[in-house]
mmCIF file of C-alpha atoms in Angstrom:
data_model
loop_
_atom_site.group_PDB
_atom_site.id
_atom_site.type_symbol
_atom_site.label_atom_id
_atom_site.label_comp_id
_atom_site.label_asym_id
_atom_site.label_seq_id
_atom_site.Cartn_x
_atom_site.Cartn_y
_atom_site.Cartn_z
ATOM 1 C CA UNK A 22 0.000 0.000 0.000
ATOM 2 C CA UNK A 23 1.243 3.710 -0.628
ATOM 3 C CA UNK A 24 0.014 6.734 0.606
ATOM 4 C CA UNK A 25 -0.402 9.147 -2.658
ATOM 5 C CA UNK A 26 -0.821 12.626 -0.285
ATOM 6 C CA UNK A 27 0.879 13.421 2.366
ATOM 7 C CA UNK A 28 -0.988 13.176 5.996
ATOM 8 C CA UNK A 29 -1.868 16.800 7.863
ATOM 9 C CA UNK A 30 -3.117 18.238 10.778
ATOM 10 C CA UNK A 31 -1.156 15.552 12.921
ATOM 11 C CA UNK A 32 0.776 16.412 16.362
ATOM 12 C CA UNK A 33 3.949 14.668 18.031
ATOM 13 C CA UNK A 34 2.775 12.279 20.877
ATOM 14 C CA UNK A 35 3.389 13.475 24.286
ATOM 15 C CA UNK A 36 6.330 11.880 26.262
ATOM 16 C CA UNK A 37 5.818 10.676 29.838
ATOM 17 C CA UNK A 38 7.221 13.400 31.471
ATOM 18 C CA UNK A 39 5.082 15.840 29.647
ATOM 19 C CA UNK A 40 2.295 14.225 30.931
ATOM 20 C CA UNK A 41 2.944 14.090 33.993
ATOM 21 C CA UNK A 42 4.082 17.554 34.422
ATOM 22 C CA UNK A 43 -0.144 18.279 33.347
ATOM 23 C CA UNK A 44 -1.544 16.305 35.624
ATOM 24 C CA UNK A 45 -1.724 19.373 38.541
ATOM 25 C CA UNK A 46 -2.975 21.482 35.441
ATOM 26 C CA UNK A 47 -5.730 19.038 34.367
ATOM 27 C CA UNK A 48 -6.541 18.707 38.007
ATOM 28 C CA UNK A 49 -6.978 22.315 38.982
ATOM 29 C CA UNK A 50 -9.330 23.305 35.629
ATOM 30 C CA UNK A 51 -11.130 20.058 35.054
ATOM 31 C CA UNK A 52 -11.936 20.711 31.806
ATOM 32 C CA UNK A 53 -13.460 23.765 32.541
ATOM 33 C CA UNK A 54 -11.995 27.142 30.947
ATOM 34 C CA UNK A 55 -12.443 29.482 33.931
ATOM 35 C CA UNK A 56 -8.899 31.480 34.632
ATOM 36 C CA UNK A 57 -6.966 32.820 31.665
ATOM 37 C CA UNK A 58 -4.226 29.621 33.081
ATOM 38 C CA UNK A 59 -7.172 27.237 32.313
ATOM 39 C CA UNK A 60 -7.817 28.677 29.066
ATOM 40 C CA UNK A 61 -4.360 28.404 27.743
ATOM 41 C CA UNK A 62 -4.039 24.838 28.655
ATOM 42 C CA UNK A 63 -7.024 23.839 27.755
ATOM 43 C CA UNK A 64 -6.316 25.436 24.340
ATOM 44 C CA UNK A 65 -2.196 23.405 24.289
ATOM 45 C CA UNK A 66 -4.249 19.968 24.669
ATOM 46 C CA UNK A 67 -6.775 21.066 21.341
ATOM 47 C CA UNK A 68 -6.765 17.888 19.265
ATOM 48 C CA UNK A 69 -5.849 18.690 15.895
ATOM 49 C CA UNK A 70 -4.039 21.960 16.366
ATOM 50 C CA UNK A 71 -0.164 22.015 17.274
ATOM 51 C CA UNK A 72 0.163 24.606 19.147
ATOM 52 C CA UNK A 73 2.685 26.401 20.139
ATOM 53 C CA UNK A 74 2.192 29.598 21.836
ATOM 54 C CA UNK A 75 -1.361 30.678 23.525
ATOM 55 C CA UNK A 76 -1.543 34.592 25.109
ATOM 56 C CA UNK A 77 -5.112 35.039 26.623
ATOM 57 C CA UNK A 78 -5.898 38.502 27.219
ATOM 58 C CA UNK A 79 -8.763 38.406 29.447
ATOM 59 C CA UNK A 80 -11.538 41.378 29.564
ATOM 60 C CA UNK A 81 -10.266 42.250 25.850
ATOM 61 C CA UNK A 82 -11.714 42.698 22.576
ATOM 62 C CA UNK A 83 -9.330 43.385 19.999
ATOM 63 C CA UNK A 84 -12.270 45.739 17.841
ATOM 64 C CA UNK A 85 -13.641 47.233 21.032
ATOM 65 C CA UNK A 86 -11.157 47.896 23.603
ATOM 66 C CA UNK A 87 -9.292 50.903 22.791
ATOM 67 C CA UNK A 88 -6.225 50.675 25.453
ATOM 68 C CA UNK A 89 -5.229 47.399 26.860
ATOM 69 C CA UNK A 90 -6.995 44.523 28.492
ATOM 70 C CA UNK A 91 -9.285 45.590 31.475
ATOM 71 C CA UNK A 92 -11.964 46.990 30.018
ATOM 72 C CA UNK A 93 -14.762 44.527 28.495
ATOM 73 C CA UNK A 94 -15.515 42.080 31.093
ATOM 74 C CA UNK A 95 -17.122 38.561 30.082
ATOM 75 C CA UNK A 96 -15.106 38.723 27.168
ATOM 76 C CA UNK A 97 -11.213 36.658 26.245
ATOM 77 C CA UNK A 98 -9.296 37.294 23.411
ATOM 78 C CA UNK A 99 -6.758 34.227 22.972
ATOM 79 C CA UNK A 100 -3.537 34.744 21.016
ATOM 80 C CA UNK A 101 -2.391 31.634 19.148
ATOM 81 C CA UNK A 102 0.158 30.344 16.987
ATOM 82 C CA UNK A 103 0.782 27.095 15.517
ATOM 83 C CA UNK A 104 4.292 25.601 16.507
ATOM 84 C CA UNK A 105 4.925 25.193 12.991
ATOM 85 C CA UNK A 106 4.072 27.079 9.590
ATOM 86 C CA UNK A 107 5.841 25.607 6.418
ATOM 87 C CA UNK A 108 4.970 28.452 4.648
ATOM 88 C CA UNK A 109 5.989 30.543 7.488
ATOM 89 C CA UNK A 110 8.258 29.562 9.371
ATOM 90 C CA UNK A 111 9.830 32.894 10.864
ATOM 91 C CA UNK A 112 6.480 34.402 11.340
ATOM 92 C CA UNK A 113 3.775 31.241 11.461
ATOM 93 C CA UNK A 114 -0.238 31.978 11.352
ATOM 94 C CA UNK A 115 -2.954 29.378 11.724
ATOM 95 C CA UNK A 116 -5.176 28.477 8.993
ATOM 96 C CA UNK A 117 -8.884 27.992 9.505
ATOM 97 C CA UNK A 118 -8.557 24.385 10.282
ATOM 98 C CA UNK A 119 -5.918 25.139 12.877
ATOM 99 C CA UNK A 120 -8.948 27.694 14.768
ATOM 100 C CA UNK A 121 -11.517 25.115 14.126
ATOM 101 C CA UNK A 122 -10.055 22.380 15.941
ATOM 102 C CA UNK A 123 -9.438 24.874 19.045
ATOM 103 C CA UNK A 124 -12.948 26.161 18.670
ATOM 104 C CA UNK A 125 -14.360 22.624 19.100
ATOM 105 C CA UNK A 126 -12.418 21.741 21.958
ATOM 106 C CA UNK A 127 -13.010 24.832 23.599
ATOM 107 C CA UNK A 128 -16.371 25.496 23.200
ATOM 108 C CA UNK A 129 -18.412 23.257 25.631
ATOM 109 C CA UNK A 130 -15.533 23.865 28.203
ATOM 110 C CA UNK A 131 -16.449 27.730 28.829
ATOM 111 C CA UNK A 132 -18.637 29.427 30.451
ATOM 112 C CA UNK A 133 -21.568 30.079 28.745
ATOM 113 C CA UNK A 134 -21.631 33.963 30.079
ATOM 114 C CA UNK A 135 -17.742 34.478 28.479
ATOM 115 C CA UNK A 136 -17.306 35.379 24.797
ATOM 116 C CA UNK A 137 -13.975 33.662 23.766
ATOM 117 C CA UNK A 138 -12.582 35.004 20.641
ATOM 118 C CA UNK A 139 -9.445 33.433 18.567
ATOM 119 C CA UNK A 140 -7.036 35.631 16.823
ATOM 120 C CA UNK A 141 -4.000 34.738 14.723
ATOM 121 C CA UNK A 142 -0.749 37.334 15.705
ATOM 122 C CA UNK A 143 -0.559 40.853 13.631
ATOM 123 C CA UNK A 144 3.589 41.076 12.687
ATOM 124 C CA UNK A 145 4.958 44.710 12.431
ATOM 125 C CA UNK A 146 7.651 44.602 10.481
ATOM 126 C CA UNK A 147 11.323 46.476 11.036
ATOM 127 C CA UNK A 148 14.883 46.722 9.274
ATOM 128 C CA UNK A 149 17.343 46.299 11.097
ATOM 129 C CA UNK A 150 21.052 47.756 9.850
ATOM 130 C CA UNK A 151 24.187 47.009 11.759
ATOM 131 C CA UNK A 152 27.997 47.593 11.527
ATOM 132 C CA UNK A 153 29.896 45.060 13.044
ATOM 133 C CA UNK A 154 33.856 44.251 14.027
ATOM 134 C CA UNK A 155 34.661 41.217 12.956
ATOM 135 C CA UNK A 156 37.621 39.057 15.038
ATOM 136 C CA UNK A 157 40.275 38.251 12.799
ATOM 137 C CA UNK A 158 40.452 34.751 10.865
ATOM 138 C CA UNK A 159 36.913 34.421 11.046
ATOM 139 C CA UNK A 160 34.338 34.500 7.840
ATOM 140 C CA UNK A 161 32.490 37.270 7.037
ATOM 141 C CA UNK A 162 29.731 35.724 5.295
ATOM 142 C CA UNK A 163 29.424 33.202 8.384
ATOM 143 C CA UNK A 164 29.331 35.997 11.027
ATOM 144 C CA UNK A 165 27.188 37.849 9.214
ATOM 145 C CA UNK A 166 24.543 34.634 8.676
ATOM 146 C CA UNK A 167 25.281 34.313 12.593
ATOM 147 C CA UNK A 168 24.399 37.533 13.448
ATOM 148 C CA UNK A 169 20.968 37.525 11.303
ATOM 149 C CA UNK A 170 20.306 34.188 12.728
ATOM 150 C CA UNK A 171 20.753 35.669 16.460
ATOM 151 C CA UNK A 172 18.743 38.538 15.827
ATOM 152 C CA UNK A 173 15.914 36.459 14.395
ATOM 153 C CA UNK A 174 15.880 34.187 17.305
ATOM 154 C CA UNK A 175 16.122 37.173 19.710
ATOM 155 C CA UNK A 176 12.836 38.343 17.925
ATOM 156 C CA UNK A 177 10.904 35.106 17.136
ATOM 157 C CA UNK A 178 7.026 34.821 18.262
ATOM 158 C CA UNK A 179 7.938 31.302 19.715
ATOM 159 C CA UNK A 180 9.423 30.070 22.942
ATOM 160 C CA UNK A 181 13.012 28.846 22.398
ATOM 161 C CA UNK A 182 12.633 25.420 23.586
ATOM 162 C CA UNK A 183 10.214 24.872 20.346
ATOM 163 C CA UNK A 184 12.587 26.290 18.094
ATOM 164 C CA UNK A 185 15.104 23.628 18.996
ATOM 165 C CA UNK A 186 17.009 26.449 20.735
ATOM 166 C CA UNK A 187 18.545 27.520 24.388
ATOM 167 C CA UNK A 188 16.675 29.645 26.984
ATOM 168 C CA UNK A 189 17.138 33.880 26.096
ATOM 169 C CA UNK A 190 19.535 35.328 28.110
ATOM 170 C CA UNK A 191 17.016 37.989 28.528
ATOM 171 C CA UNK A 192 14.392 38.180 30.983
ATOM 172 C CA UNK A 193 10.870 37.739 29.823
ATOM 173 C CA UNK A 194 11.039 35.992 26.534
ATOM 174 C CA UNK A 195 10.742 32.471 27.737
ATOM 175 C CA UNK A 196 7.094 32.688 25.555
ATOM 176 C CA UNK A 197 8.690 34.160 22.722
ATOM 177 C CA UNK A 198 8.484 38.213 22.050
ATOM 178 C CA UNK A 199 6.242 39.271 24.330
ATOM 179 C CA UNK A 200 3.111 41.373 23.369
ATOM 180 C CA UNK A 201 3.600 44.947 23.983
ATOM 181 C CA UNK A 202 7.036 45.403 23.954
ATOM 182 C CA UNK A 203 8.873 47.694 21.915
ATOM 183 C CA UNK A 204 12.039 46.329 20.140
ATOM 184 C CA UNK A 205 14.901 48.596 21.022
ATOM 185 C CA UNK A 206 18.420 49.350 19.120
ATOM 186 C CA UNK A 207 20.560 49.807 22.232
ATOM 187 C CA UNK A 208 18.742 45.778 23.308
ATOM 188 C CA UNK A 209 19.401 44.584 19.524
ATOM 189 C CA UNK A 210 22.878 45.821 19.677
ATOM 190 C CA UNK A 211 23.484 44.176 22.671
ATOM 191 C CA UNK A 212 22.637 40.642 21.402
ATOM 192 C CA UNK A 213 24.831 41.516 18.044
ATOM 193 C CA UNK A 214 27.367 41.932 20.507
ATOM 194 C CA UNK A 215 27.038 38.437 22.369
ATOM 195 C CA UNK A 216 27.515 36.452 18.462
ATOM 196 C CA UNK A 217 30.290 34.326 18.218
ATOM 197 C CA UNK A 218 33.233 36.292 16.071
ATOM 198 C CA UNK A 219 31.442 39.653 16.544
ATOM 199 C CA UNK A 220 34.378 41.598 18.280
ATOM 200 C CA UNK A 221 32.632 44.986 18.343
ATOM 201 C CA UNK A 222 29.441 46.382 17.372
ATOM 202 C CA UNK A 223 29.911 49.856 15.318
ATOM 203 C CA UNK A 224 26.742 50.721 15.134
ATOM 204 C CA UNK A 225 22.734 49.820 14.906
ATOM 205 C CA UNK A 226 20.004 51.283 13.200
ATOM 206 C CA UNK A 227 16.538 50.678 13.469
ATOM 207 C CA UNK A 228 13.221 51.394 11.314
ATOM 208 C CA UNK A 229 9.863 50.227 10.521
ATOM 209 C CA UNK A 230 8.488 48.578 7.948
ATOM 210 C CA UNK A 231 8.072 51.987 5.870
ATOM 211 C CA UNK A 232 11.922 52.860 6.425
ATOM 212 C CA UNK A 233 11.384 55.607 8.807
ATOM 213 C CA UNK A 234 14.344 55.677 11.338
ATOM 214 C CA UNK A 235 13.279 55.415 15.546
ATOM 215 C CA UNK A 236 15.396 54.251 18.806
ATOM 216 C CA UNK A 237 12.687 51.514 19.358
ATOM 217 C CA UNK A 238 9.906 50.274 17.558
#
């Protein structure tokens, strides 16, 4: 027998000590999506959707609330992103079966009062330009792939330990970039300057996605 298309929609199987690191979480929401902890791990175990990172911004509507989340009780915006986007892969985005297969697990586990709403991440885009000193007798062309590769990480939406890399050496981005924070030169600079074979950092410039120059975006 041969299998003509390739099979989708699949996820890894869990190893033991996985599971039994969820047993306290399983135990404490009982399949019932209450705190915004309960909805992101009800929303990991989704079968059918890989997922990778969950943000649940509770009392937040992403059309009505004009500041951030506070101000529209009864309602919970979740954040997700698969763990892996072929198509994607520095900035992944769920497709439509990747929601529906979250909807359906999550919908007879809330509250019937709570309005639970899905969103897929917005990217801003930036340009990054930096001078660097390179120590002698190493490539250029590798540094420089280094460097890129260090910034990119430094940046990425997903946790490190899914992208098959170490924990940051910064605090806070054990979830991946966090939402709300502003990417800063003088912070990107600093991580430039932590690449192997980077000797010195000359000088960092950062933009937006339009070109415009800023200290932090």
């Amino acid at each position: 027998m041969s299998n003509p298309q390739p099979c989708t929609g699949g996820t890894n199987g869990e190893s033991p000590g996985d599971a039994e690191r969820r047993i306290p979480l399983v135990l404490r929401h009982r399949q019932r999506a209450v705190s915004a902890e309960d909805f992101v791990a009800i929303i990991k175990e989704a079968p059918g959707a890989d997922v990778g990172r969950v943000d649940v911004l509770a009392a937040w509507h992403p059309e009505l609330s004009p500041a951030l989340p506070g101000d529209q009780p009864c309602v919970v915006t979740a954040l997700v992103i698969p763990r892996l986007d072929p198509l994607r892969p520095e900035t992944p985005m769920p497709d439509a079966d990747f929601i529906d297969a979250i909807c359906r697990h999550l919908a007879p586990r809330r509250l019937v009062t709570c309005e639970v709403l899905l969103r897929a991440p917005v990217y801003t885009g930036v340009w990054i330009s930096v001078g660097i000193e390179i120590v002698a007798g190493q490539s250029v062309a590798t540094v420089r792939e280094r460097v890129r590769a260090g910034l990119l990480n430094h940046l990425a939406p997903l946790p490190p330990a899914l992208r098959g890399q170490p924990p940051s050496a910064v605090p806070g981005l054990e979830n991946g970039w966090p939402l709300f924070r502003a990417v800063g030169a003088l912070e990107l600079a600093t991580i430039v300057a932590r690449v192997e074979g980077v000797a010195g950092v000359a000088g960092l410039l950062l933009g937006d996605a339009g070109g415009s120059r800023r200290e932090q975006q």
